[in-house]
PDB file of C-alpha atoms and ligand atoms in Angstrom:
ATOM      1  CA  MET Q   1      95.691 115.561  96.164  1.00  0.00           C
ATOM      2  CA  THR Q   2      91.910 115.402  96.554  1.00  0.00           C
ATOM      3  CA  GLY Q   3      90.499 117.765  99.126  1.00  0.00           C
ATOM      4  CA  SER Q   4      87.985 117.172 101.903  1.00  0.00           C
ATOM      5  CA  ASP Q   5      85.446 118.845  99.603  1.00  0.00           C
ATOM      6  CA  GLY Q   6      86.266 116.323  96.878  1.00  0.00           C
ATOM      7  CA  SER Q   7      88.029 118.924  94.722  1.00  0.00           C
ATOM      8  CA  SER Q   8      91.456 118.332  93.273  1.00  0.00           C
ATOM      9  CA  ALA Q   9      92.134 121.714  91.696  1.00  0.00           C
ATOM     10  CA  PRO Q  10      95.864 122.093  91.118  1.00  0.00           C
ATOM     11  CA  LEU Q  11      97.854 124.359  93.387  1.00  0.00           C
ATOM     12  CA  LYS Q  12      98.452 127.821  91.888  1.00  0.00           C
ATOM     13  CA  VAL Q  13     101.915 129.194  92.585  1.00  0.00           C
ATOM     14  CA  LEU Q  14     103.304 132.657  91.842  1.00  0.00           C
ATOM     15  CA  VAL Q  15     107.068 132.536  91.226  1.00  0.00           C
ATOM     16  CA  PHE Q  16     109.358 135.512  90.708  1.00  0.00           C
ATOM     17  CA  ALA Q  17     112.946 136.656  91.166  1.00  0.00           C
ATOM     18  CA  ALA Q  18     113.660 139.919  92.963  1.00  0.00           C
ATOM     19  CA  SER Q  19     116.370 140.991  90.517  1.00  0.00           C
ATOM     20  CA  LEU Q  20     115.968 143.284  87.517  1.00  0.00           C
ATOM     21  CA  ARG Q  21     119.086 141.994  85.753  1.00  0.00           C
ATOM     22  CA  ALA Q  22     118.542 140.133  82.474  1.00  0.00           C
ATOM     23  CA  GLU Q  23     121.343 137.685  83.349  1.00  0.00           C
ATOM     24  CA  SER Q  24     120.177 137.322  86.949  1.00  0.00           C
ATOM     25  CA  LEU Q  25     121.178 134.136  88.747  1.00  0.00           C
ATOM     26  CA  ASN Q  26     118.043 134.444  90.842  1.00  0.00           C
ATOM     27  CA  ARG Q  27     115.940 134.557  87.695  1.00  0.00           C
ATOM     28  CA  ARG Q  28     117.533 131.292  86.615  1.00  0.00           C
ATOM     29  CA  LEU Q  29     116.774 129.768  90.014  1.00  0.00           C
ATOM     30  CA  ALA Q  30     113.182 131.079  89.886  1.00  0.00           C
ATOM     31  CA  ALA Q  31     112.735 129.607  86.400  1.00  0.00           C
ATOM     32  CA  LEU Q  32     114.039 126.260  87.674  1.00  0.00           C
ATOM     33  CA  ALA Q  33     111.661 126.405  90.665  1.00  0.00           C
ATOM     34  CA  ALA Q  34     108.803 127.155  88.255  1.00  0.00           C
ATOM     35  CA  ARG Q  35     109.671 124.090  86.164  1.00  0.00           C
ATOM     36  CA  VAL Q  36     109.932 121.813  89.204  1.00  0.00           C
ATOM     37  CA  ALA Q  37     106.609 123.117  90.562  1.00  0.00           C
ATOM     38  CA  ALA Q  38     104.906 122.660  87.187  1.00  0.00           C
ATOM     39  CA  GLY Q  39     106.401 119.155  86.981  1.00  0.00           C
ATOM     40  CA  SER Q  40     104.797 118.297  90.305  1.00  0.00           C
ATOM     41  CA  GLY Q  41     101.374 119.318  88.995  1.00  0.00           C
ATOM     42  CA  ALA Q  42     101.111 122.946  90.124  1.00  0.00           C
ATOM     43  CA  THR Q  43      99.833 125.727  87.876  1.00  0.00           C
ATOM     44  CA  VAL Q  44     102.670 128.264  87.769  1.00  0.00           C
ATOM     45  CA  ASP Q  45     102.534 132.010  87.197  1.00  0.00           C
ATOM     46  CA  LEU Q  46     106.145 133.029  86.471  1.00  0.00           C
ATOM     47  CA  ALA Q  47     106.492 136.789  86.958  1.00  0.00           C
ATOM     48  CA  THR Q  48     109.421 139.182  86.793  1.00  0.00           C
ATOM     49  CA  MET Q  49     110.296 142.047  89.077  1.00  0.00           C
ATOM     50  CA  ARG Q  50     109.576 144.403  86.155  1.00  0.00           C
ATOM     51  CA  ASP Q  51     105.913 143.407  86.387  1.00  0.00           C
ATOM     52  CA  PHE Q  52     105.905 144.949  89.866  1.00  0.00           C
ATOM     53  CA  ASP Q  53     107.705 148.222  89.198  1.00  0.00           C
ATOM     54  CA  VAL Q  54     106.877 150.862  91.840  1.00  0.00           C
ATOM     55  CA  PRO Q  55     108.302 154.263  92.841  1.00  0.00           C
ATOM     56  CA  SER Q  56     109.825 154.774  96.302  1.00  0.00           C
ATOM     57  CA  TYR Q  57     107.143 154.553  98.958  1.00  0.00           C
ATOM     58  CA  ASP Q  58     105.764 158.004  99.749  1.00  0.00           C
ATOM     59  CA  GLY Q  59     102.773 158.450 102.048  1.00  0.00           C
ATOM     60  CA  ASP Q  60     101.874 161.711 100.301  1.00  0.00           C
ATOM     61  CA  VAL Q  61     101.782 159.968  96.897  1.00  0.00           C
ATOM     62  CA  GLU Q  62      99.634 157.234  98.421  1.00  0.00           C
ATOM     63  CA  ALA Q  63      97.243 159.829  99.860  1.00  0.00           C
ATOM     64  CA  SER Q  64      96.986 161.774  96.572  1.00  0.00           C
ATOM     65  CA  SER Q  65      97.232 159.030  93.926  1.00  0.00           C
ATOM     66  CA  GLY Q  66      96.693 155.748  95.744  1.00  0.00           C
ATOM     67  CA  ILE Q  67      98.793 152.591  95.516  1.00  0.00           C
ATOM     68  CA  PRO Q  68     100.798 152.284  92.261  1.00  0.00           C
ATOM     69  CA  ALA Q  69     100.057 149.827  89.459  1.00  0.00           C
ATOM     70  CA  GLY Q  70     103.097 147.609  90.147  1.00  0.00           C
ATOM     71  CA  ALA Q  71     101.895 146.863  93.674  1.00  0.00           C
ATOM     72  CA  GLU Q  72      98.345 146.344  92.404  1.00  0.00           C
ATOM     73  CA  GLU Q  73      99.766 143.824  89.942  1.00  0.00           C
ATOM     74  CA  LEU Q  74     101.488 141.908  92.759  1.00  0.00           C
ATOM     75  CA  ARG Q  75      98.280 142.057  94.827  1.00  0.00           C
ATOM     76  CA  ARG Q  76      96.296 140.696  91.884  1.00  0.00           C
ATOM     77  CA  ARG Q  77      98.710 137.874  91.204  1.00  0.00           C
ATOM     78  CA  LEU Q  78      99.027 136.924  94.876  1.00  0.00           C
ATOM     79  CA  ALA Q  79      95.235 136.836  95.107  1.00  0.00           C
ATOM     80  CA  GLY Q  80      95.155 134.488  92.114  1.00  0.00           C
ATOM     81  CA  SER Q  81      97.649 132.106  93.737  1.00  0.00           C
ATOM     82  CA  ASP Q  82      97.639 129.724  96.665  1.00  0.00           C
ATOM     83  CA  ALA Q  83     101.334 130.179  97.384  1.00  0.00           C
ATOM     84  CA  PHE Q  84     104.352 132.173  96.253  1.00  0.00           C
ATOM     85  CA  ILE Q  85     108.053 131.509  95.733  1.00  0.00           C
ATOM     86  CA  VAL Q  86     110.605 134.346  95.697  1.00  0.00           C
ATOM     87  CA  ALA Q  87     114.222 133.984  94.603  1.00  0.00           C
ATOM     88  CA  SER Q  88     115.977 137.002  96.047  1.00  0.00           C
ATOM     89  CA  PRO Q  89     119.529 138.316  95.734  1.00  0.00           C
ATOM     90  CA  GLU Q  90     121.358 139.314  98.903  1.00  0.00           C
ATOM     91  CA  TYR Q  91     122.512 142.925  98.928  1.00  0.00           C
ATOM     92  CA  ASN Q  92     124.781 143.881 101.817  1.00  0.00           C
ATOM     93  CA  ALA Q  93     123.539 141.030 103.979  1.00  0.00           C
ATOM     94  CA  SER Q  94     119.897 141.939 103.456  1.00  0.00           C
ATOM     95  CA  MET Q  95     117.211 141.934 100.776  1.00  0.00           C
ATOM     96  CA  PRO Q  96     117.341 144.313  97.780  1.00  0.00           C
ATOM     97  CA  GLY Q  97     115.783 147.687  98.590  1.00  0.00           C
ATOM     98  CA  GLN Q  98     113.389 147.434  95.652  1.00  0.00           C
ATOM     99  CA  LEU Q  99     111.909 144.216  97.067  1.00  0.00           C
ATOM    100  CA  LYS Q 100     111.328 145.760 100.498  1.00  0.00           C
ATOM    101  CA  ASN Q 101     109.826 148.832  98.811  1.00  0.00           C
ATOM    102  CA  LEU Q 102     107.468 146.600  96.816  1.00  0.00           C
ATOM    103  CA  ILE Q 103     106.451 144.730  99.981  1.00  0.00           C
ATOM    104  CA  ASP Q 104     105.815 148.057 101.734  1.00  0.00           C
ATOM    105  CA  TRP Q 105     103.553 149.354  98.954  1.00  0.00           C
ATOM    106  CA  THR Q 106     101.717 146.034  98.616  1.00  0.00           C
ATOM    107  CA  SER Q 107     101.146 145.842 102.387  1.00  0.00           C
ATOM    108  CA  ARG Q 108      98.943 148.956 102.099  1.00  0.00           C
ATOM    109  CA  PHE Q 109      96.050 147.071 100.457  1.00  0.00           C
ATOM    110  CA  ARG Q 110      93.149 145.821 102.542  1.00  0.00           C
ATOM    111  CA  PRO Q 111      92.694 142.955 102.877  1.00  0.00           C
ATOM    112  CA  GLN Q 112      96.441 142.793 103.287  1.00  0.00           C
ATOM    113  CA  PRO Q 113      97.625 140.508 100.434  1.00  0.00           C
ATOM    114  CA  PHE Q 114     100.383 138.560 102.212  1.00  0.00           C
ATOM    115  CA  ASP Q 115      98.231 137.572 105.178  1.00  0.00           C
ATOM    116  CA  GLY Q 116      97.873 133.800 105.442  1.00  0.00           C
ATOM    117  CA  ARG Q 117      99.631 133.097 102.136  1.00  0.00           C
ATOM    118  CA  HIS Q 118     102.254 130.357 101.984  1.00  0.00           C
ATOM    119  CA  GLY Q 119     105.713 131.410 100.812  1.00  0.00           C
ATOM    120  CA  LEU Q 120     109.040 129.770 100.036  1.00  0.00           C
ATOM    121  CA  LEU Q 121     112.276 131.788  99.958  1.00  0.00           C
ATOM    122  CA  LEU Q 122     115.181 131.017  97.604  1.00  0.00           C
ATOM    123  CA  SER Q 123     118.421 132.854  96.922  1.00  0.00           C
ATOM    124  CA  ALA Q 124     121.366 132.596  94.566  1.00  0.00           C
ATOM    125  CA  SER Q 125     124.714 134.299  94.923  1.00  0.00           C
ATOM    126  CA  PRO Q 126     128.278 133.828  93.707  1.00  0.00           C
ATOM    127  CA  SER Q 127     129.302 133.814  97.384  1.00  0.00           C
ATOM    128  CA  LEU Q 128     129.775 130.725  99.540  1.00  0.00           C
ATOM    129  CA  ALA Q 129     126.759 131.599 101.726  1.00  0.00           C
ATOM    130  CA  GLY Q 130     124.497 131.764  98.671  1.00  0.00           C
ATOM    131  CA  GLY Q 131     122.699 134.912  99.847  1.00  0.00           C
ATOM    132  CA  ASN Q 132     121.152 133.147 102.835  1.00  0.00           C
ATOM    133  CA  ARG Q 133     121.463 136.135 105.200  1.00  0.00           C
ATOM    134  CA  GLY Q 134     119.258 138.150 102.875  1.00  0.00           C
ATOM    135  CA  LEU Q 135     116.515 135.547 103.224  1.00  0.00           C
ATOM    136  CA  TRP Q 136     116.475 135.904 107.005  1.00  0.00           C
ATOM    137  CA  ALA Q 137     115.955 139.627 106.482  1.00  0.00           C
ATOM    138  CA  LEU Q 138     113.217 138.967 103.899  1.00  0.00           C
ATOM    139  CA  ARG Q 139     111.453 136.498 106.190  1.00  0.00           C
ATOM    140  CA  MET Q 140     110.944 139.204 108.800  1.00  0.00           C
ATOM    141  CA  PRO Q 141     108.554 141.620 106.991  1.00  0.00           C
ATOM    142  CA  LEU Q 142     106.731 138.745 105.289  1.00  0.00           C
ATOM    143  CA  GLU Q 143     106.066 136.940 108.574  1.00  0.00           C
ATOM    144  CA  HIS Q 144     105.162 140.273 110.150  1.00  0.00           C
ATOM    145  CA  LEU Q 145     102.491 140.565 107.455  1.00  0.00           C
ATOM    146  CA  GLY Q 146     101.125 137.128 108.289  1.00  0.00           C
ATOM    147  CA  ALA Q 147     102.644 135.129 105.421  1.00  0.00           C
ATOM    148  CA  ARG Q 148     103.345 131.486 106.300  1.00  0.00           C
ATOM    149  CA  ILE Q 149     106.988 131.351 105.302  1.00  0.00           C
ATOM    150  CA  PHE Q 150     108.234 127.779 104.946  1.00  0.00           C
ATOM    151  CA  PRO Q 151     110.889 126.960 107.595  1.00  0.00           C
ATOM    152  CA  ASP Q 152     113.332 125.533 105.044  1.00  0.00           C
ATOM    153  CA  MET Q 153     114.963 127.952 102.629  1.00  0.00           C
ATOM    154  CA  PHE Q 154     117.255 127.159  99.721  1.00  0.00           C
ATOM    155  CA  SER Q 155     120.359 129.248  99.049  1.00  0.00           C
ATOM    156  CA  LEU Q 156     122.459 128.440  96.009  1.00  0.00           C
ATOM    157  CA  ALA Q 157     126.133 129.090  96.757  1.00  0.00           C
ATOM    158  CA  MET Q 158     128.626 129.835  93.943  1.00  0.00           C
ATOM    159  CA  ALA Q 159     125.585 130.200  91.751  1.00  0.00           C
ATOM    160  CA  HIS Q 160     127.606 131.478  88.790  1.00  0.00           C
ATOM    161  CA  LYS Q 161     129.123 127.975  88.578  1.00  0.00           C
ATOM    162  CA  ALA Q 162     126.194 125.927  89.862  1.00  0.00           C
ATOM    163  CA  PHE Q 163     124.097 125.617  86.696  1.00  0.00           C
ATOM    164  CA  ALA Q 164     124.450 123.087  83.898  1.00  0.00           C
ATOM    165  CA  GLY Q 165     122.176 124.523  81.248  1.00  0.00           C
ATOM    166  CA  ASP Q 166     118.863 125.229  82.938  1.00  0.00           C
ATOM    167  CA  ASP Q 167     119.409 122.752  85.757  1.00  0.00           C
ATOM    168  CA  LEU Q 168     121.662 122.433  88.791  1.00  0.00           C
ATOM    169  CA  ALA Q 169     124.904 120.676  87.935  1.00  0.00           C
ATOM    170  CA  ASP Q 170     125.409 118.862  91.223  1.00  0.00           C
ATOM    171  CA  PRO Q 171     123.003 115.878  91.554  1.00  0.00           C
ATOM    172  CA  ALA Q 172     122.911 116.013  95.374  1.00  0.00           C
ATOM    173  CA  LEU Q 173     122.110 119.730  95.326  1.00  0.00           C
ATOM    174  CA  LYS Q 174     119.484 119.197  92.625  1.00  0.00           C
ATOM    175  CA  ALA Q 175     117.835 116.480  94.753  1.00  0.00           C
ATOM    176  CA  ARG Q 176     117.855 118.774  97.782  1.00  0.00           C
ATOM    177  CA  PHE Q 177     116.348 121.640  95.781  1.00  0.00           C
ATOM    178  CA  GLU Q 178     113.565 119.434  94.469  1.00  0.00           C
ATOM    179  CA  LYS Q 179     112.906 117.962  97.924  1.00  0.00           C
ATOM    180  CA  THR Q 180     112.613 121.467  99.444  1.00  0.00           C
ATOM    181  CA  LEU Q 181     110.140 122.484  96.740  1.00  0.00           C
ATOM    182  CA  GLU Q 182     108.092 119.317  97.032  1.00  0.00           C
ATOM    183  CA  SER Q 183     107.876 119.641 100.835  1.00  0.00           C
ATOM    184  CA  PHE Q 184     106.715 123.245 100.481  1.00  0.00           C
ATOM    185  CA  LEU Q 185     104.174 122.437  97.774  1.00  0.00           C
ATOM    186  CA  SER Q 186     102.782 119.536  99.846  1.00  0.00           C
ATOM    187  CA  LEU Q 187     102.206 121.846 102.793  1.00  0.00           C
ATOM    188  CA  ALA Q 188     100.612 124.551 100.625  1.00  0.00           C
ATOM    189  CA  GLU Q 189      98.431 121.930  98.960  1.00  0.00           C
ATOM    190  CA  ALA Q 190      97.323 120.523 102.321  1.00  0.00           C
ATOM    191  CA  ALA Q 191      96.423 124.048 103.475  1.00  0.00           C
ATOM    192  CA  LYS Q 192      94.449 124.618 100.241  1.00  0.00           C
ATOM    193  CA  HIS Q 193      92.437 121.411 100.393  1.00  0.00           C
ATOM    194  CA  TYR Q 194      92.200 120.968 104.156  1.00  0.00           C
ATOM    195  CA  PRO Q 195      91.778 124.498 105.532  1.00  0.00           C
ATOM    196  CA  CYS Q 196      91.138 123.235 109.047  1.00  0.00           C
ATOM    197  CA  MET Q 197      93.907 125.036 110.857  1.00  0.00           C
ATOM    198  CA  LYS Q 198      92.754 127.888 113.051  1.00  0.00           C
ATOM    199  CA  ARG Q 199      94.036 131.240 111.789  1.00  0.00           C
ATOM    200  CA  ALA Q 200      96.913 132.443 113.905  1.00  0.00           C
ATOM    201  CA  TRP Q 201      96.735 135.910 115.343  1.00  0.00           C
ATOM    202  CA  VAL Q 202      99.637 137.997 114.124  1.00  0.00           C
ATOM    203  CA  GLU Q 203     100.844 140.522 116.627  1.00  0.00           C
ATOM    204  CA  PHE Q 204     102.071 143.887 115.415  1.00  0.00           C
ATOM    205  CA  LEU Q 205     104.224 144.631 118.415  1.00  0.00           C
ATOM    206  CA  GLY Q 206     103.786 147.891 120.217  1.00  0.00           C
ATOM    207  CA  GLU Q 207     100.826 149.184 118.260  1.00  0.00           C
ATOM    208  CA  PRO Q 208      97.546 149.812 120.049  1.00  0.00           C
ATOM    209  CA  PRO Q 209      94.390 149.408 117.954  1.00  0.00           C
ATOM    210  CA  GLY Q 210      92.967 152.580 116.455  1.00  0.00           C
ATOM    211  CA  VAL Q 211      93.168 154.820 113.424  1.00  0.00           C
ATOM    212  CA  GLY Q 212      96.713 155.891 114.314  1.00  0.00           C
ATOM    213  CA  ALA Q 213      97.903 152.346 113.614  1.00  0.00           C
ATOM    214  CA  ASP Q 214      96.222 152.192 110.231  1.00  0.00           C
ATOM    215  CA  ARG Q 215      98.599 149.649 108.732  1.00  0.00           C
ATOM    216  CA  VAL Q 216      97.171 146.947 110.990  1.00  0.00           C
ATOM    217  CA  ASP Q 217      94.356 144.779 109.671  1.00  0.00           C
ATOM    218  CA  PRO Q 218      91.526 144.457 112.159  1.00  0.00           C
ATOM    219  CA  VAL Q 219      91.656 141.154 114.037  1.00  0.00           C
ATOM    220  CA  PRO Q 220      88.911 138.915 112.551  1.00  0.00           C
ATOM    221  CA  GLN Q 221      85.980 138.365 114.962  1.00  0.00           C
TER     222      GLN Q 221
HETATM  223  C1  FMN L   1     124.705 146.354  96.033  1.00  0.00           C
HETATM  224  C2  FMN L   1     125.122 144.900  96.056  1.00  0.00           C
HETATM  225  C3  FMN L   1     125.363 144.300  97.266  1.00  0.00           C
HETATM  226  C4  FMN L   1     125.699 142.943  97.313  1.00  0.00           C
HETATM  227  N1  FMN L   1     125.859 142.341  98.523  1.00  0.00           N
HETATM  228  C5  FMN L   1     126.007 140.988  98.586  1.00  0.00           C
HETATM  229  C6  FMN L   1     125.998 140.300  99.832  1.00  0.00           C
HETATM  230  O1  FMN L   1     125.859 140.875 100.888  1.00  0.00           O
HETATM  231  N2  FMN L   1     126.118 138.962  99.812  1.00  0.00           N
HETATM  232  C7  FMN L   1     126.246 138.255  98.642  1.00  0.00           C
HETATM  233  O2  FMN L   1     126.313 137.028  98.683  1.00  0.00           O
HETATM  234  N3  FMN L   1     126.283 138.871  97.446  1.00  0.00           N
HETATM  235  C8  FMN L   1     126.156 140.229  97.387  1.00  0.00           C
HETATM  236  N4  FMN L   1     126.158 140.857  96.188  1.00  0.00           N
HETATM  237  C9  FMN L   1     126.422 140.085  94.968  1.00  0.00           C
HETATM  238  C10 FMN L   1     125.150 139.481  94.455  1.00  0.00           C
HETATM  239  O3  FMN L   1     124.865 138.299  95.160  1.00  0.00           O
HETATM  240  C11 FMN L   1     125.351 139.145  92.968  1.00  0.00           C
HETATM  241  O4  FMN L   1     125.549 140.343  92.250  1.00  0.00           O
HETATM  242  C12 FMN L   1     124.170 138.372  92.432  1.00  0.00           C
HETATM  243  O5  FMN L   1     124.505 137.874  91.170  1.00  0.00           O
HETATM  244  C13 FMN L   1     122.926 139.265  92.350  1.00  0.00           C
HETATM  245  O6  FMN L   1     121.804 138.504  92.025  1.00  0.00           O
HETATM  246  P1  FMN L   1     121.257 138.364  90.517  1.00  0.00           P
HETATM  247  O7  FMN L   1     122.323 137.601  89.769  1.00  0.00           O
HETATM  248  O8  FMN L   1     120.008 137.592  90.650  1.00  0.00           O
HETATM  249  O9  FMN L   1     121.051 139.735  89.954  1.00  0.00           O
HETATM  250  C14 FMN L   1     125.844 142.217  96.115  1.00  0.00           C
HETATM  251  C15 FMN L   1     125.616 142.864  94.892  1.00  0.00           C
HETATM  252  C16 FMN L   1     125.251 144.169  94.863  1.00  0.00           C
HETATM  253  C17 FMN L   1     124.970 144.845  93.536  1.00  0.00           C
END
């Protein structure tokens, strides 16, 4: 796509799975998403959750030592991307604790790194629901932080049986996966090249402005 400024720089997309397991199904799905995105012309940064290793959030540690390197690494790689894709396991009908912890640490940077960034949520699970409930939980903090989370999500059910090599075995499912990715990438690309949409104001419910609510970015003037 050529932008209104005449540029046609490829879309840069950060992709990672929120599982530490070497044999992770979500890692396989993230790797597939990375290949599809690269095939559609995007420049892909494929990360792993180990790149973003952080201790449990502790306000005292933050005050004494600052924000840890793993969160700084996510901040840096988000800043270098136009959009991000996360493939997240579902743990007990929610997102993995380590992913929420990483989001919490990363949300402490100013400017706040998720604000205004386009995101697509994927999940893979051996269950019939494919981990989809976890994505609704994940959507909440990300949207709270101002990320533009794509309305469609893709959850791979019976994921332990769904792959044929590196690809999805079922042709209809494969087509749906690719369509979801392409729709997301088109939107992110339009936002990159045609940044004409007015920034939405994100409301942090119940928090008056002031130093006491220091996790809130000031509303741009
Ligand atoms: C603590 C824990 C809780 C889990 N809870 C769910 C769940 O609520 N729903 C689900 O579909 N799978 C659940 N699972 C199974 C995971 O979906 C499965 O282990 C999956 O393979 C994890 O993702 P990964 O392969 O990317 O590591 C749970 C697994 C663990 C370890």
